[in-house]
mmCIF file of C-alpha atoms in Angstrom:
data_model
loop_
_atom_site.group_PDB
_atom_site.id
_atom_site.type_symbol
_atom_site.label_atom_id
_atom_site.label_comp_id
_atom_site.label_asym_id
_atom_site.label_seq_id
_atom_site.Cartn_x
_atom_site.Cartn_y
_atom_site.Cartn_z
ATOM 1 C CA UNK A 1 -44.942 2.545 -4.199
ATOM 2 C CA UNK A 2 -42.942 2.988 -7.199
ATOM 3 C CA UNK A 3 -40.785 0.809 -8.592
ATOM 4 C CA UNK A 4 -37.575 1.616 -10.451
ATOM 5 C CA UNK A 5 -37.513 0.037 -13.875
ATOM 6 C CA UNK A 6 -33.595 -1.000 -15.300
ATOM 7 C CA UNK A 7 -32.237 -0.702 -18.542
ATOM 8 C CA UNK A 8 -32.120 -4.344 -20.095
ATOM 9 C CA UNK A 9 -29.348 -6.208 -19.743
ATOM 10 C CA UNK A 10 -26.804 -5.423 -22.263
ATOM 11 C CA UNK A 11 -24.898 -8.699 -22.515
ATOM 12 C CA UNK A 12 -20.543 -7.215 -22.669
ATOM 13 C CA UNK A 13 -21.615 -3.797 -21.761
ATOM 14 C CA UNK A 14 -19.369 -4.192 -18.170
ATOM 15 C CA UNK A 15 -16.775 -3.088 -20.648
ATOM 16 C CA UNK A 16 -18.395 0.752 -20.291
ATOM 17 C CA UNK A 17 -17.528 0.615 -16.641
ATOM 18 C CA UNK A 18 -13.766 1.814 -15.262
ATOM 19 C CA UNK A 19 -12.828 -0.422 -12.530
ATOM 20 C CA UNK A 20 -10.241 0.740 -10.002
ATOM 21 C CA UNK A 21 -8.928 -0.250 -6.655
ATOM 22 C CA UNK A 22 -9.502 2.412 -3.803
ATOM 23 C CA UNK A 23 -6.559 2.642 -2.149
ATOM 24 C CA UNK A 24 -3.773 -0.258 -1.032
ATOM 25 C CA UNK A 25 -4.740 -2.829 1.384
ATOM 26 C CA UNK A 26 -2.924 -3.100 4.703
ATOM 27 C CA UNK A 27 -2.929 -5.524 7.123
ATOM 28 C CA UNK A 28 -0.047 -7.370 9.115
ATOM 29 C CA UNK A 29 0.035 -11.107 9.826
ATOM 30 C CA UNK A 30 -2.283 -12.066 12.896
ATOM 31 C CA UNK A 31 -4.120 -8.419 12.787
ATOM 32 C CA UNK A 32 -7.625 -7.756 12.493
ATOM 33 C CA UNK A 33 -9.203 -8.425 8.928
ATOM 34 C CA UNK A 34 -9.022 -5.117 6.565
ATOM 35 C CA UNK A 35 -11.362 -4.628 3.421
ATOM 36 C CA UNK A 36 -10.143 -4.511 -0.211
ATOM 37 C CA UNK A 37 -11.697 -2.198 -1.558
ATOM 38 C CA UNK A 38 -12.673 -1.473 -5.032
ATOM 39 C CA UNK A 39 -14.783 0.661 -7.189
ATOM 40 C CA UNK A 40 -17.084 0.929 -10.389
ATOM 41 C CA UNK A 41 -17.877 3.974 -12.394
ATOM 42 C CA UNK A 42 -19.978 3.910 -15.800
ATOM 43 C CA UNK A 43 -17.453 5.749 -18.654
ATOM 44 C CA UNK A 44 -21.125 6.674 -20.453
ATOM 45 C CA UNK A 45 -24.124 8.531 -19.386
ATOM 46 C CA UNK A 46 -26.600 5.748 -20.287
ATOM 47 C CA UNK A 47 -27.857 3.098 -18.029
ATOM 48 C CA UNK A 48 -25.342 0.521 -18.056
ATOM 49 C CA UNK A 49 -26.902 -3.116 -17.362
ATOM 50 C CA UNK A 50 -24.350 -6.118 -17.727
ATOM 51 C CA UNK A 51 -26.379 -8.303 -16.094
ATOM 52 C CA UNK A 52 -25.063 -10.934 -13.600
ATOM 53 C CA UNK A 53 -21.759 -11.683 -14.345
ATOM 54 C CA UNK A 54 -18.725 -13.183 -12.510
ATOM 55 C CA UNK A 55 -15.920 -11.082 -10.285
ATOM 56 C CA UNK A 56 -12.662 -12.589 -9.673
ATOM 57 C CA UNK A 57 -10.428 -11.507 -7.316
ATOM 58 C CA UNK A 58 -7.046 -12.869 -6.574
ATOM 59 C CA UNK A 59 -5.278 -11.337 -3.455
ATOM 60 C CA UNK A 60 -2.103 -9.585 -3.591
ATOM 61 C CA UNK A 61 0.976 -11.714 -2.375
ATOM 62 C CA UNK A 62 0.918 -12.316 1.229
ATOM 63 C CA UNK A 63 -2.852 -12.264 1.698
ATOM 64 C CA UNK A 64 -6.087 -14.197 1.767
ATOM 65 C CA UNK A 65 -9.805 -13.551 1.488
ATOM 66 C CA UNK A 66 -11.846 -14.715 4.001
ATOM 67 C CA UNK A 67 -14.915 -14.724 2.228
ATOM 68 C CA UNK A 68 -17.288 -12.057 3.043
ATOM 69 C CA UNK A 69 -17.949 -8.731 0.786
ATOM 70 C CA UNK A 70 -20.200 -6.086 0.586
ATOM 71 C CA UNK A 71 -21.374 -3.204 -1.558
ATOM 72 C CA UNK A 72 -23.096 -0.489 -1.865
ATOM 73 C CA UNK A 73 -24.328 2.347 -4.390
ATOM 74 C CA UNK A 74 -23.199 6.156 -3.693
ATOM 75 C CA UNK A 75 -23.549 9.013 -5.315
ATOM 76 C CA UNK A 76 -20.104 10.007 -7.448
ATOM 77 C CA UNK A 77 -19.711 13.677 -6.469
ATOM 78 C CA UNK A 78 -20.767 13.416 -2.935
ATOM 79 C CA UNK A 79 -19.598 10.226 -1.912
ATOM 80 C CA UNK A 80 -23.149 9.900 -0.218
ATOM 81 C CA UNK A 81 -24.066 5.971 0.130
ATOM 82 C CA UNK A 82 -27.305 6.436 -2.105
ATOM 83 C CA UNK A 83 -28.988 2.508 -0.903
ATOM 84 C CA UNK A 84 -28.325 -0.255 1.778
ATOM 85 C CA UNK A 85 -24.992 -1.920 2.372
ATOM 86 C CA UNK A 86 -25.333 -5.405 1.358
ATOM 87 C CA UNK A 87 -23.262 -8.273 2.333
ATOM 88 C CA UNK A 88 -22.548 -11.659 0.872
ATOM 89 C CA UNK A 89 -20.183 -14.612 1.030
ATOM 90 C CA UNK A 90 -18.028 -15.448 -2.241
ATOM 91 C CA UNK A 91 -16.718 -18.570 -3.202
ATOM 92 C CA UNK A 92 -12.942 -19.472 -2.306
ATOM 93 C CA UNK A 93 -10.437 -21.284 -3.687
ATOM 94 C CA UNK A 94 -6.406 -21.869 -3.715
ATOM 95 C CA UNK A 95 -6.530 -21.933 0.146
ATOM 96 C CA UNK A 96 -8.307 -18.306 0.215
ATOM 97 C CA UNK A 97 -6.422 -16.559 -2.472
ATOM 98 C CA UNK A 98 -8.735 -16.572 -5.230
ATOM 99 C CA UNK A 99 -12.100 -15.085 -4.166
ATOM 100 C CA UNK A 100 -15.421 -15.236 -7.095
ATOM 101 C CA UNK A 101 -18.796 -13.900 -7.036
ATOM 102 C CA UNK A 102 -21.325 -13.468 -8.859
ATOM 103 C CA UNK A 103 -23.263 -9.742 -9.418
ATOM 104 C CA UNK A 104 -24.626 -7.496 -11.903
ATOM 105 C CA UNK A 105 -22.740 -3.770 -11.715
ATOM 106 C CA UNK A 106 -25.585 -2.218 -12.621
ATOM 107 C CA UNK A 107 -25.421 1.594 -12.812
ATOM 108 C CA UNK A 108 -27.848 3.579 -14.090
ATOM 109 C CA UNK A 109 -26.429 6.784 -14.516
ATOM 110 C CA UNK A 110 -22.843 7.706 -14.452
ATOM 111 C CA UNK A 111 -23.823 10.096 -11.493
ATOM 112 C CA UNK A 112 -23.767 6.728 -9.649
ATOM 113 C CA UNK A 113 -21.131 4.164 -8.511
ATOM 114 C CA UNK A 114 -20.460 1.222 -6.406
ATOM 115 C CA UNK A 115 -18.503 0.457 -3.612
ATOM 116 C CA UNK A 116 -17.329 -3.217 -2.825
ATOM 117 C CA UNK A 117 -15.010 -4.253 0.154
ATOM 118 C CA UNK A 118 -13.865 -7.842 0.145
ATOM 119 C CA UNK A 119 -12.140 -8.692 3.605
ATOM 120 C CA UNK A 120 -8.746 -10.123 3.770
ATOM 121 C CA UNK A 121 -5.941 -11.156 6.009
ATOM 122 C CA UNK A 122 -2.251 -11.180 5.988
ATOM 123 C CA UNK A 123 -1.076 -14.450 6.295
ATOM 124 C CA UNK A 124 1.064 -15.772 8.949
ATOM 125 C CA UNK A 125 4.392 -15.667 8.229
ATOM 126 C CA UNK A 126 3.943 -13.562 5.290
ATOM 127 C CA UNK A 127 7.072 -11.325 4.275
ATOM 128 C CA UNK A 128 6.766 -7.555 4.903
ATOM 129 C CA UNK A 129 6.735 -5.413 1.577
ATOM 130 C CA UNK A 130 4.527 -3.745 -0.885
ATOM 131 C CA UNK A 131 3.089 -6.418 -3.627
ATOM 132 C CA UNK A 132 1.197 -5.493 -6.520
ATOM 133 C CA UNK A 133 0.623 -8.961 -7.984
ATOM 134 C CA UNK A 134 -3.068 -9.149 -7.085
ATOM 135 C CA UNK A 135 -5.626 -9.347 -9.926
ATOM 136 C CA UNK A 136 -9.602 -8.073 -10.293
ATOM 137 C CA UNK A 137 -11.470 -9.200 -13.452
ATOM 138 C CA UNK A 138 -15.237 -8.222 -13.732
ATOM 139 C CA UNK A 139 -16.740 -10.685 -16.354
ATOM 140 C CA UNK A 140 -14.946 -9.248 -19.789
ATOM 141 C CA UNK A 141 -13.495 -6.226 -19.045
ATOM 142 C CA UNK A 142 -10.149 -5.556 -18.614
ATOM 143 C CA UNK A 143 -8.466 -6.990 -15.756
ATOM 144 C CA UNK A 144 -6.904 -4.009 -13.220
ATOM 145 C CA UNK A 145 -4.021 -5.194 -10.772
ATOM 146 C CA UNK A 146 -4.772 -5.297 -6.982
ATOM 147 C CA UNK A 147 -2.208 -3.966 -4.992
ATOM 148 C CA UNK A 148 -1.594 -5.052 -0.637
ATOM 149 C CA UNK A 149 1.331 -3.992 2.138
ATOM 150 C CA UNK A 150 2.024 -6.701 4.573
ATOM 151 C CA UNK A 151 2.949 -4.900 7.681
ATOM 152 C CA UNK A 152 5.664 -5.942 10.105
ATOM 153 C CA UNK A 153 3.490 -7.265 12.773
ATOM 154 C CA UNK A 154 4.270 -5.138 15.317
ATOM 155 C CA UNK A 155 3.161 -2.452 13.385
ATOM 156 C CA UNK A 156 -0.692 -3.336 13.046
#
């Protein structure tokens, strides 16, 4: 069986990924959970190897996390899921807005990216609207804003 052998870790070097949010979360108050979801691309053709290092995500106005994420490589021109879904449980705080975990975005081509999905909820009572005060930071890179529509509840 072979083994695949990574680049080593390259302490800073999560500032040669680009970081973006897929899409806008919806989700109206007492609905079904929806997933967050986010991606990372490598901006270089070289392994990139940050090591583990610590996401932060704080949820757009209006919503909560609830915890559980998952990710999963896939290939960048197909969209193919190249390995296993994984699934974890992050750590909460400020009643379920502020979701961290810990990972290591490693890519080793830039043929290659990963898909998270952090599942949130719209908070009861929440106003409807469009918000665009949520936050994603991936150890030192540059922070990217995370953007959520509360639906009126009837329309979930």
């Amino acid at each position: 069986m072979a083994t695949q052998t990574q680049a080593p870790v390259q302490s800073g070097s999560e500032n040669k990924l680009y970081i973006l949010q897929q899409g806008i979360v919806e989700d109206a108050p007492g609905g079904v959970p929806a997933h967050l979801s986010f991606g990372i691309l490598s901006t270089v053709p070289d392994p990139v190897n940050p090591g583990d290092i610590t996401f932060t995500l704080k949820a757009p106005t209006g919503f909560v996390f609830t915890g559980w994420l998952s990710w999963a490589y896939h290939d960048v021109n197909t969209l193919q899921a190249k390995g296993n879904l994984e699934t974890t449980q992050g750590t909460l705080r400020d009643g379920g807005r502020t979701l961290t975990f810990t990972h290591n975005p490693y890519l080793s081509t830039n043929q290659e990216c990963i898909g998270y999905g952090a599942q949130v909820t719209a908070v009861d009572g929440a106003t409807p609207g469009r918000y665009t005060d949520g936050q994603l930071k991936v150890g030192s890179a540059s922070p990217i804003k995370l953007k959520g529509r509360v639906l009126d509840p009837d329309e979930d």
